[in-house]
């Protein structure tokens, strides 16, 4: 019986709502024969559209007079819809999706060609299904939910800014002040949820995030809101983004004021609902402004044109007692009516008809009283929608034009800072230039570039809550009584770095002292609790330890944690406080010098080139001295011995042959300089090698270790195991895990033949402590083959990681970091071994050999040039020519062999003899002449 009564009441309500609320237009009667209630009209005299919104709301009270003014202006225009009366049917949704749907059905029964509204995104979602079915464009000046732009709602046209852009503007603002976490406070409806979802996506692009989504139901009581704010006040973030509707937002600030959440250290960012509220007041009262001191709000950017000023002045002069002032939504509402009128005018001019037809899918069944059959489809709806989306004109709100995704072009926002008795603009945001103190319409005229965009990213100063002028840190430690949970590896070896202790902290070591010293440099206290990780019987797995932080089981890790790639993907590290890298450690073996150690200083190539140059220079000097110096003459056997003796005696500067030619002396001087350099380098290298050979090992570095098949020791829990197997492709069977320092010493001393290891691969800080503790009985061979460091690990986007990085740098610059190092790790230093580095190669001396070779070539060139000149002047002695030879004979060409032989004989003669013959020949020619 009760259910029957409820059903009857619902039907009565539906029938009552079916009665039209109000029709506004020219004075023609509503049921005029010229109205569009007729089936077809090529050029009707009356066209109706609907206006669907909540009239008793902040936006509705401003939008209503704007819509009425727009209808009046359109009907007064002679260029838009001439001869046609534009009528509007007003419907009040009362902010209810059910009532909004019913009102929309009533509008559709009146054959409207378009609907302006609604304000609520939730109602727009429902009504969009109705207009999709009836092909009636829905022009909403208040529904800002980003998801309404989806392909699911083709007939939904947003005539205001999409919240998608506003959320990206807020993300840019948050990133400008380098905050990494925000808390979103919003009403749990379509507009709130979807807007905050887009904000989360925008924040993630800036490597920031929404740490908590604080949602409350649309009908939340003051107690519900107070409980919610108390909950978020216990959290870490102090940056709040408030995304609510204009009719209930001020109540949240009032409660926050009572909870002391509007004091210094807090950041409140309000979306465009707050400027809409303030614009609706002519002069906001003092109490309201006191609630909002320091709040940052985003406001639709609307160019301050003469058209806008004239309209607002005219509207304010005609306002009624209920309308106090107008917000930006009034301008969008005005432009929405003009958009519909201009599009309809263009549609009709292109030959479009206003006609409606019955939809066979809409019929009443089973005795339904909803009268669905009275709803008719706008036949020209698809073409009219296309015309609307193609419109481009300048309205009160700016340029009215749509992009490919049906959003208004050139979205932009003013960023306001509320303080004193009003608000002041601290900058702008647009999707063209980002944050800027220059108006977007000015920047749109300039061609964007990376340099200009970067230079524009600035804002004016802000007065934050509590009248603070310094930028808030944006976070505090939670006030829920829980200190920072810091995991500390419970090591069983190398306890100088970190270890369990009986002191009040429960831990001690080098890493702990560095962490505590860094915390002391922070400007705020950090409550903390150290928690040991590991069973104390073996070193814990550091990869697992870092994973525990990523899974929120710990807040941080303090210890000897190496910064490696796979760990940085899941946690944030501080600045390294200890440099580190993997090295190879081998045992020191006393080894006798080899009988052939004297050959080690030079490489094979160096020996061959040096020996060749000794012979080459000796030969060059012999050639240059042979005609002048008696010491370089004699039998062939004697001359060959002289060349060899002279060549190698220069090595010790003990050559007894003197040089008399200028060219020979030049070559010898240069060669002796080269010999001096080679001798000095050889001596130094041999001395170094003979000393280092006492610390030799079969393993010379990581390359020789990889190529061998011997076992390799690593520290338990170290990342070295994964690195050797995955990156260096070393067989897992070769890896031997060593639990503590005693295992290191035992395995290295026994060696691979006795069940030990050939070498240990570990990080440099551990190895330095190891070698120092055993008086350098082990040594490092080769160089570090990885470069990394130790840092403190925190959860992703933790602000402590940034602050502690700065503190670690301060410790390093002040020298305190070195003092802590000396306190725990000031041990004896041991030398490293790199046998290959002491060998001298040709690359170090080729310049000297090149100079010497060039000098030799130049000297030989000059020498042979002189020889050929003399040879051309040389001829046989006249007194040795008899009368028979004077008789003419047939000349015969000398053979090539005979000419070369004569030349060689000429070259072999003494210089003095040649000069004497040349003088005699000259005298004889003079006497004959």
Short mmCIF file of C-alpha atoms in Angstrom, two decimals, residues 98-566:
data_model
loop_
_atom_site.label_atom_id
_atom_site.label_comp_id
_atom_site.label_asym_id
_atom_site.label_seq_id
_atom_site.Cartn_x
_atom_site.Cartn_y
_atom_site.Cartn_z
CA UNK A 98 16.45 13.80 -11.67
CA UNK A 99 14.70 17.16 -11.88
CA UNK A 100 17.16 18.30 -14.52
CA UNK A 101 16.28 15.30 -16.65
CA UNK A 102 12.58 15.98 -16.29
CA UNK A 103 13.05 19.64 -17.16
CA UNK A 104 15.08 18.67 -20.20
CA UNK A 105 12.29 16.39 -21.40
CA UNK A 106 9.84 19.24 -21.06
CA UNK A 107 12.08 21.47 -23.14
CA UNK A 108 12.32 18.84 -25.83
CA UNK A 109 8.51 18.62 -25.99
CA UNK A 110 8.49 22.29 -27.08
CA UNK A 111 10.65 21.60 -30.13
CA UNK A 112 13.62 23.73 -29.08
CA UNK A 113 16.56 23.89 -31.47
CA UNK A 114 19.20 24.24 -28.73
CA UNK A 115 19.54 24.19 -24.95
CA UNK A 116 21.76 26.62 -23.04
CA UNK A 117 23.01 25.04 -19.83
CA UNK A 118 23.12 23.28 -17.45
CA UNK A 119 25.51 24.47 -14.75
CA UNK A 120 26.09 21.11 -13.08
CA UNK A 121 28.39 18.59 -14.74
CA UNK A 122 26.43 15.74 -13.17
CA UNK A 123 23.17 16.98 -14.74
CA UNK A 124 25.01 17.56 -18.04
CA UNK A 125 26.05 13.90 -18.10
CA UNK A 126 22.42 12.79 -17.84
CA UNK A 127 20.93 15.39 -20.18
CA UNK A 128 23.58 14.71 -22.80
CA UNK A 129 21.97 11.33 -23.39
CA UNK A 130 18.63 13.05 -24.02
CA UNK A 131 20.02 15.59 -26.53
CA UNK A 132 22.03 12.86 -28.24
CA UNK A 133 18.81 11.02 -28.93
CA UNK A 134 16.90 14.11 -30.10
CA UNK A 135 19.82 15.77 -31.96
CA UNK A 136 19.55 19.03 -30.05
CA UNK A 137 22.87 20.80 -29.27
CA UNK A 138 23.49 21.40 -25.58
CA UNK A 139 25.50 24.62 -25.03
CA UNK A 140 26.73 24.53 -21.45
CA UNK A 141 28.34 27.62 -19.94
CA UNK A 142 28.85 26.03 -16.52
CA UNK A 143 29.61 22.28 -16.84
CA UNK A 144 33.42 22.10 -16.71
CA UNK A 145 33.90 18.34 -16.17
CA UNK A 146 36.72 17.27 -18.57
CA UNK A 147 35.06 13.95 -19.41
CA UNK A 148 32.12 15.70 -21.06
CA UNK A 149 34.40 16.31 -24.03
CA UNK A 150 34.45 12.61 -24.84
CA UNK A 151 33.04 11.14 -28.04
CA UNK A 152 30.18 9.72 -25.98
CA UNK A 153 28.55 13.16 -25.94
CA UNK A 154 28.67 14.53 -29.50
CA UNK A 155 25.88 17.07 -28.89
CA UNK A 156 27.45 18.52 -25.76
CA UNK A 157 29.20 21.81 -26.58
CA UNK A 158 31.11 23.50 -23.76
CA UNK A 159 30.96 27.28 -24.04
CA UNK A 160 33.17 27.89 -21.03
CA UNK A 161 36.68 26.76 -20.17
CA UNK A 162 37.38 23.06 -19.70
CA UNK A 163 38.63 22.11 -16.22
CA UNK A 164 41.28 20.06 -18.01
CA UNK A 165 43.23 23.25 -18.63
CA UNK A 166 42.61 24.60 -15.15
CA UNK A 167 44.08 21.49 -13.57
CA UNK A 168 47.18 21.75 -15.74
CA UNK A 169 47.47 25.39 -14.73
CA UNK A 170 47.36 24.36 -11.06
CA UNK A 171 50.01 21.67 -11.70
CA UNK A 172 52.29 24.29 -13.28
CA UNK A 173 51.73 26.56 -10.29
CA UNK A 174 52.59 23.76 -7.85
CA UNK A 175 55.69 22.89 -9.85
CA UNK A 176 56.74 26.57 -9.94
CA UNK A 177 57.13 26.48 -6.15
CA UNK A 178 58.67 22.97 -6.27
CA UNK A 179 56.06 21.28 -4.17
CA UNK A 180 55.84 17.55 -4.80
CA UNK A 181 52.67 16.58 -2.96
CA UNK A 182 49.23 18.13 -2.68
CA UNK A 183 45.97 17.10 -1.05
CA UNK A 184 42.87 17.48 -3.19
CA UNK A 185 39.68 18.42 -1.31
CA UNK A 186 36.59 18.09 -3.48
CA UNK A 187 32.92 17.19 -3.65
CA UNK A 188 32.46 13.57 -4.63
CA UNK A 189 30.43 14.17 -7.78
CA UNK A 190 31.20 13.95 -11.48
CA UNK A 191 32.78 17.37 -11.64
CA UNK A 192 34.89 16.86 -8.53
CA UNK A 193 36.10 13.34 -9.25
CA UNK A 194 36.94 13.88 -12.88
CA UNK A 195 38.61 17.24 -12.30
CA UNK A 196 40.84 15.80 -9.57
CA UNK A 197 41.64 12.83 -11.81
CA UNK A 198 42.98 15.20 -14.45
CA UNK A 199 44.91 17.07 -11.75
CA UNK A 200 46.61 13.81 -10.80
CA UNK A 201 47.66 13.23 -14.41
CA UNK A 202 48.97 16.77 -14.69
CA UNK A 203 50.91 16.46 -11.43
CA UNK A 204 52.53 13.20 -12.52
CA UNK A 205 53.99 14.95 -15.56
CA UNK A 206 55.78 17.28 -13.15
CA UNK A 207 57.03 14.36 -11.05
CA UNK A 208 54.59 15.34 -8.32
CA UNK A 209 51.43 13.68 -7.09
CA UNK A 210 48.20 13.97 -5.14
CA UNK A 211 49.14 12.37 -1.84
CA UNK A 212 45.53 12.11 -0.66
CA UNK A 213 42.09 12.65 -2.20
CA UNK A 214 39.79 14.08 0.47
CA UNK A 215 36.26 13.74 -0.89
CA UNK A 216 32.99 14.60 0.85
CA UNK A 217 29.44 13.97 -0.39
CA UNK A 218 27.43 16.78 -2.00
CA UNK A 219 25.14 17.03 1.01
CA UNK A 220 27.91 16.93 3.61
CA UNK A 221 27.20 18.51 6.98
CA UNK A 222 29.49 20.85 8.83
CA UNK A 223 30.49 17.96 11.07
CA UNK A 224 31.46 15.83 8.05
CA UNK A 225 33.61 18.60 6.64
CA UNK A 226 35.25 19.22 10.03
CA UNK A 227 36.12 15.52 10.39
CA UNK A 228 37.58 15.48 6.88
CA UNK A 229 39.75 18.55 7.49
CA UNK A 230 40.96 17.13 10.79
CA UNK A 231 42.00 14.00 8.91
CA UNK A 232 43.99 15.85 6.25
CA UNK A 233 45.57 18.08 8.88
CA UNK A 234 47.30 15.02 10.30
CA UNK A 235 48.98 14.31 6.98
CA UNK A 236 52.31 15.39 5.60
CA UNK A 237 51.29 17.74 2.79
CA UNK A 238 50.28 21.30 3.56
CA UNK A 239 49.28 22.21 0.00
CA UNK A 240 45.52 21.93 -0.47
CA UNK A 241 43.66 22.19 -3.78
CA UNK A 242 39.99 23.00 -3.12
CA UNK A 243 37.68 22.00 -5.98
CA UNK A 244 34.07 22.45 -4.89
CA UNK A 245 30.96 24.29 -6.05
CA UNK A 246 30.53 28.03 -5.36
CA UNK A 247 27.55 27.61 -3.05
CA UNK A 248 29.34 25.65 -0.32
CA UNK A 249 33.02 26.53 -0.65
CA UNK A 250 33.14 29.37 1.88
CA UNK A 251 31.89 27.03 4.61
CA UNK A 252 35.05 24.93 4.18
CA UNK A 253 37.27 27.96 4.75
CA UNK A 254 35.25 28.87 7.82
CA UNK A 255 35.83 25.42 9.33
CA UNK A 256 39.51 25.48 8.33
CA UNK A 257 39.87 28.82 10.09
CA UNK A 258 38.53 27.32 13.31
CA UNK A 259 40.95 24.38 12.98
CA UNK A 260 43.87 26.82 12.57
CA UNK A 261 44.50 25.53 9.06
CA UNK A 262 44.72 29.04 7.64
CA UNK A 263 47.90 29.87 9.55
CA UNK A 264 51.47 30.19 8.37
CA UNK A 265 52.85 27.11 6.62
CA UNK A 266 49.61 26.21 4.84
CA UNK A 267 48.89 26.68 1.15
CA UNK A 268 45.32 26.90 -0.18
CA UNK A 269 44.67 26.81 -3.92
CA UNK A 270 41.07 27.31 -5.01
CA UNK A 271 39.69 26.64 -8.47
CA UNK A 272 37.53 29.15 -10.32
CA UNK A 273 34.57 28.68 -7.98
CA UNK A 274 36.05 31.13 -5.47
CA UNK A 275 36.47 34.12 -7.82
CA UNK A 276 32.93 33.42 -9.03
CA UNK A 277 31.68 33.84 -5.47
CA UNK A 278 33.68 37.00 -4.86
CA UNK A 279 32.63 38.52 -8.17
CA UNK A 280 29.01 37.96 -7.20
CA UNK A 281 29.43 40.38 -4.30
CA UNK A 282 29.63 44.07 -4.96
CA UNK A 283 31.72 44.54 -1.82
CA UNK A 284 32.55 41.33 0.08
CA UNK A 285 32.10 41.71 3.83
CA UNK A 286 35.09 41.86 6.14
CA UNK A 287 34.40 38.49 7.76
CA UNK A 288 34.45 36.74 4.39
CA UNK A 289 37.73 38.35 3.39
CA UNK A 290 39.29 37.44 6.74
CA UNK A 291 38.59 33.79 5.99
CA UNK A 292 40.42 33.95 2.66
CA UNK A 293 43.63 35.78 3.53
CA UNK A 294 46.56 34.25 1.60
CA UNK A 295 44.43 31.99 -0.62
CA UNK A 296 45.50 31.60 -4.25
CA UNK A 297 42.63 31.28 -6.73
CA UNK A 298 42.32 30.67 -10.46
CA UNK A 299 39.94 32.86 -12.41
CA UNK A 300 38.83 32.69 -16.04
CA UNK A 301 40.94 35.12 -18.00
CA UNK A 302 38.64 37.41 -19.95
CA UNK A 303 40.26 40.31 -21.84
CA UNK A 304 39.17 43.67 -20.47
CA UNK A 305 37.61 44.98 -23.69
CA UNK A 306 35.32 47.95 -24.25
CA UNK A 307 32.55 45.54 -25.27
CA UNK A 308 32.77 43.80 -21.90
CA UNK A 309 32.85 47.07 -19.94
CA UNK A 310 29.85 48.42 -21.81
CA UNK A 311 27.81 45.28 -21.22
CA UNK A 312 28.59 45.07 -17.49
CA UNK A 313 27.77 48.74 -17.06
CA UNK A 314 24.45 48.29 -18.87
CA UNK A 315 23.62 45.12 -16.97
CA UNK A 316 24.37 46.62 -13.58
CA UNK A 317 22.17 49.59 -14.30
CA UNK A 318 19.25 47.26 -15.06
CA UNK A 319 19.75 44.69 -12.31
CA UNK A 320 17.01 43.76 -9.91
CA UNK A 321 17.18 43.54 -6.16
CA UNK A 322 18.29 39.89 -6.12
CA UNK A 323 21.23 40.30 -8.45
CA UNK A 324 24.14 42.02 -6.75
CA UNK A 325 26.99 41.56 -9.20
CA UNK A 326 28.11 39.37 -12.07
CA UNK A 327 30.83 36.74 -12.43
CA UNK A 328 32.58 35.35 -15.50
CA UNK A 329 29.89 32.73 -16.04
CA UNK A 330 27.44 35.53 -16.89
CA UNK A 331 29.65 36.49 -19.82
CA UNK A 332 29.86 32.88 -21.01
CA UNK A 333 26.06 32.59 -20.73
CA UNK A 334 25.61 35.75 -22.80
CA UNK A 335 27.98 34.45 -25.49
CA UNK A 336 26.21 31.06 -25.49
CA UNK A 337 22.95 32.68 -26.55
CA UNK A 338 24.73 34.64 -29.25
CA UNK A 339 26.53 31.49 -30.38
CA UNK A 340 23.19 29.73 -30.84
CA UNK A 341 21.71 32.74 -32.64
CA UNK A 342 24.66 33.25 -35.00
CA UNK A 343 24.86 29.53 -35.79
CA UNK A 344 21.12 29.37 -36.43
CA UNK A 345 21.32 32.39 -38.73
CA UNK A 346 24.14 30.76 -40.69
CA UNK A 347 22.27 27.46 -40.75
CA UNK A 348 19.15 29.06 -42.19
CA UNK A 349 21.15 31.12 -44.69
CA UNK A 350 22.71 27.89 -45.96
CA UNK A 351 19.23 26.53 -46.71
CA UNK A 352 18.63 24.64 -43.49
CA UNK A 353 15.09 23.96 -42.29
CA UNK A 354 13.61 23.91 -38.81
CA UNK A 355 11.77 20.60 -38.81
CA UNK A 356 11.09 17.89 -36.28
CA UNK A 357 10.02 14.29 -36.72
CA UNK A 358 8.83 11.54 -34.45
CA UNK A 359 11.34 9.01 -33.21
CA UNK A 360 9.95 5.47 -33.46
CA UNK A 361 12.14 4.46 -30.53
CA UNK A 362 10.31 6.96 -28.29
CA UNK A 363 6.88 5.57 -27.68
CA UNK A 364 4.83 5.00 -24.57
CA UNK A 365 4.31 1.37 -23.63
CA UNK A 366 2.42 -0.49 -20.95
CA UNK A 367 0.13 2.45 -20.26
CA UNK A 368 2.98 4.85 -19.42
CA UNK A 369 1.98 8.45 -18.69
CA UNK A 370 5.40 9.94 -19.51
CA UNK A 371 4.22 10.94 -23.01
CA UNK A 372 7.54 10.02 -24.66
CA UNK A 373 5.80 10.03 -28.02
CA UNK A 374 5.51 13.81 -27.78
CA UNK A 375 9.31 14.13 -28.00
CA UNK A 376 10.50 14.73 -31.53
CA UNK A 377 13.93 14.71 -33.15
CA UNK A 378 15.43 17.86 -34.67
CA UNK A 379 16.00 16.82 -38.27
CA UNK A 380 18.64 19.44 -38.91
CA UNK A 381 20.46 18.75 -35.64
CA UNK A 382 23.64 17.21 -37.11
CA UNK A 383 24.11 20.06 -39.60
CA UNK A 384 23.24 22.67 -36.97
CA UNK A 385 25.80 21.14 -34.58
CA UNK A 386 28.44 21.29 -37.30
CA UNK A 387 27.60 24.96 -37.89
CA UNK A 388 27.92 25.73 -34.17
CA UNK A 389 31.36 24.12 -33.94
CA UNK A 390 32.50 26.09 -36.98
CA UNK A 391 31.55 29.50 -35.58
CA UNK A 392 34.24 32.10 -34.93
CA UNK A 393 33.41 35.50 -33.45
CA UNK A 394 34.49 37.80 -30.65
CA UNK A 395 32.17 37.83 -27.67
CA UNK A 396 32.18 39.31 -24.19
CA UNK A 397 34.34 36.41 -22.92
CA UNK A 398 36.85 36.74 -25.77
CA UNK A 399 37.26 34.72 -28.92
CA UNK A 400 34.48 32.14 -29.38
CA UNK A 401 35.98 29.39 -31.51
CA UNK A 402 36.34 25.64 -31.00
CA UNK A 403 39.29 23.35 -31.55
CA UNK A 404 39.22 19.76 -32.80
CA UNK A 405 38.21 18.51 -29.34
CA UNK A 406 35.31 21.00 -29.05
CA UNK A 407 37.12 23.14 -26.47
CA UNK A 408 37.26 26.92 -26.65
CA UNK A 409 40.54 28.03 -28.17
CA UNK A 410 43.18 29.91 -26.20
CA UNK A 411 42.26 28.79 -22.66
CA UNK A 412 43.77 31.07 -20.05
CA UNK A 413 43.42 31.87 -16.34
CA UNK A 414 44.23 34.76 -14.04
CA UNK A 415 46.07 33.72 -10.88
CA UNK A 416 44.77 35.75 -7.95
CA UNK A 417 46.13 36.19 -4.45
CA UNK A 418 43.51 37.22 -1.92
CA UNK A 419 44.69 39.63 0.73
CA UNK A 420 43.46 42.67 2.59
CA UNK A 421 40.01 43.72 1.40
CA UNK A 422 40.33 42.26 -2.09
CA UNK A 423 42.56 40.30 -4.42
CA UNK A 424 45.43 41.12 -6.73
CA UNK A 425 46.66 39.30 -9.79
CA UNK A 426 50.08 37.65 -9.44
CA UNK A 427 50.21 36.32 -12.98
CA UNK A 428 48.54 34.44 -15.79
CA UNK A 429 48.48 30.95 -17.20
CA UNK A 430 47.70 29.85 -20.73
CA UNK A 431 48.32 26.65 -22.62
CA UNK A 432 50.36 28.73 -25.05
CA UNK A 433 52.98 30.16 -22.71
CA UNK A 434 52.41 28.60 -19.28
CA UNK A 435 52.92 30.86 -16.27
CA UNK A 436 53.60 34.49 -17.03
CA UNK A 437 53.18 38.04 -15.76
CA UNK A 438 52.33 39.13 -19.31
CA UNK A 439 48.75 38.91 -20.51
CA UNK A 440 48.10 35.87 -22.76
CA UNK A 441 46.69 37.98 -25.61
CA UNK A 442 50.02 39.82 -25.76
CA UNK A 443 52.02 36.59 -25.84
CA UNK A 444 49.78 35.10 -28.52
CA UNK A 445 50.97 37.83 -30.87
CA UNK A 446 54.59 36.76 -30.38
CA UNK A 447 56.12 33.70 -31.96
CA UNK A 448 56.90 31.26 -29.14
CA UNK A 449 60.41 29.94 -28.59
CA UNK A 450 62.01 27.82 -25.92
CA UNK A 451 63.99 30.78 -24.61
CA UNK A 452 61.01 33.10 -24.42
CA UNK A 453 58.76 30.47 -22.85
CA UNK A 454 61.35 29.76 -20.17
CA UNK A 455 61.89 33.45 -19.41
CA UNK A 456 58.12 33.98 -19.11
CA UNK A 457 57.76 31.36 -16.39
CA UNK A 458 57.50 33.77 -13.49
CA UNK A 459 54.96 35.20 -11.08
CA UNK A 460 54.74 38.17 -8.78
CA UNK A 461 55.24 37.70 -5.05
CA UNK A 462 52.51 36.09 -2.95
CA UNK A 463 51.24 36.81 0.54
CA UNK A 464 50.55 33.36 1.96
CA UNK A 465 48.22 32.43 4.85
CA UNK A 466 49.36 33.88 8.13
CA UNK A 467 50.68 36.93 6.22
CA UNK A 468 53.83 34.97 5.40
CA UNK A 469 56.01 36.36 2.61
CA UNK A 470 58.38 33.41 2.32
CA UNK A 471 57.20 30.47 0.26
CA UNK A 472 55.89 27.70 2.54
CA UNK A 473 57.78 24.44 2.51
CA UNK A 474 54.53 22.73 1.59
CA UNK A 475 54.82 19.81 3.97
CA UNK A 476 55.38 18.92 7.60
CA UNK A 477 55.82 15.71 9.46
CA UNK A 478 52.48 14.07 10.16
CA UNK A 479 50.83 15.11 13.41
CA UNK A 480 49.47 11.65 14.09
CA UNK A 481 52.22 10.81 16.57
CA UNK A 482 54.13 8.47 14.29
CA UNK A 483 57.84 9.32 13.86
CA UNK A 484 59.76 8.67 10.68
CA UNK A 485 60.33 4.92 10.30
CA UNK A 486 63.98 4.55 9.35
CA UNK A 487 65.30 1.14 8.39
CA UNK A 488 68.93 0.40 9.25
CA UNK A 489 70.72 -2.70 7.85
CA UNK A 490 71.73 -5.03 10.68
CA UNK A 491 75.21 -5.81 9.40
CA UNK A 492 77.49 -8.61 10.60
CA UNK A 493 80.61 -7.25 8.88
CA UNK A 494 82.22 -3.85 8.36
CA UNK A 495 80.41 -2.50 11.39
CA UNK A 496 82.30 0.78 11.25
CA UNK A 497 79.76 1.91 8.66
CA UNK A 498 76.57 0.94 10.49
CA UNK A 499 75.83 -1.49 13.27
CA UNK A 500 73.55 -2.28 16.18
CA UNK A 501 74.37 -0.40 19.35
CA UNK A 502 73.36 -0.14 22.99
CA UNK A 503 73.01 3.64 22.85
CA UNK A 504 69.52 5.25 23.01
CA UNK A 505 69.27 5.33 19.24
CA UNK A 506 70.02 1.62 18.99
CA UNK A 507 72.41 2.11 16.05
CA UNK A 508 75.80 3.67 15.40
CA UNK A 509 78.44 4.04 12.72
CA UNK A 510 79.72 6.36 10.04
CA UNK A 511 76.44 6.43 8.09
CA UNK A 512 74.40 7.18 11.21
CA UNK A 513 76.65 10.09 12.19
CA UNK A 514 76.40 11.57 8.68
CA UNK A 515 72.61 11.29 8.77
CA UNK A 516 72.35 12.88 12.21
CA UNK A 517 74.69 15.71 11.24
CA UNK A 518 72.59 16.41 8.13
CA UNK A 519 69.39 16.45 10.18
CA UNK A 520 70.92 19.00 12.55
CA UNK A 521 71.29 21.40 9.61
CA UNK A 522 67.57 21.31 8.81
CA UNK A 523 65.40 24.16 10.01
CA UNK A 524 62.71 21.85 11.40
CA UNK A 525 62.71 18.86 13.72
CA UNK A 526 62.48 15.36 12.33
CA UNK A 527 61.00 12.82 14.76
CA UNK A 528 62.52 9.46 13.87
CA UNK A 529 62.79 5.89 14.97
CA UNK A 530 65.60 3.60 13.83
CA UNK A 531 64.50 0.06 13.03
CA UNK A 532 67.03 -2.70 12.37
CA UNK A 533 66.46 -4.81 9.25
CA UNK A 534 68.01 -8.28 9.18
CA UNK A 535 68.42 -11.26 11.48
CA UNK A 536 71.93 -10.35 12.63
CA UNK A 537 73.37 -13.63 11.36
CA UNK A 538 74.14 -12.42 7.85
CA UNK A 539 73.98 -9.14 6.00
CA UNK A 540 70.46 -8.34 4.74
CA UNK A 541 69.64 -8.05 1.06
CA UNK A 542 69.88 -4.38 0.21
CA UNK A 543 67.58 -4.75 -2.79
CA UNK A 544 64.92 -6.17 -0.51
CA UNK A 545 65.55 -3.37 1.97
CA UNK A 546 64.98 -0.71 -0.68
CA UNK A 547 61.87 -2.58 -1.84
CA UNK A 548 60.47 -2.33 1.69
CA UNK A 549 60.69 1.46 1.47
CA UNK A 550 58.94 1.48 -1.90
CA UNK A 551 56.14 -0.62 -0.39
CA UNK A 552 55.65 1.90 2.46
CA UNK A 553 56.84 -0.50 5.14
CA UNK A 554 59.57 2.02 5.99
CA UNK A 555 59.87 5.74 5.33
CA UNK A 556 63.61 5.69 4.67
CA UNK A 557 66.80 3.63 4.71
CA UNK A 558 69.93 4.98 6.42
CA UNK A 559 73.08 3.01 5.85
CA UNK A 560 75.63 1.97 3.28
CA UNK A 561 73.08 1.77 0.44
CA UNK A 562 74.59 2.03 -3.03
CA UNK A 563 72.78 4.19 -5.57
CA UNK A 564 72.18 1.89 -8.54
CA UNK A 565 69.76 2.14 -11.45
CA UNK A 566 67.19 -0.47 -10.45
#
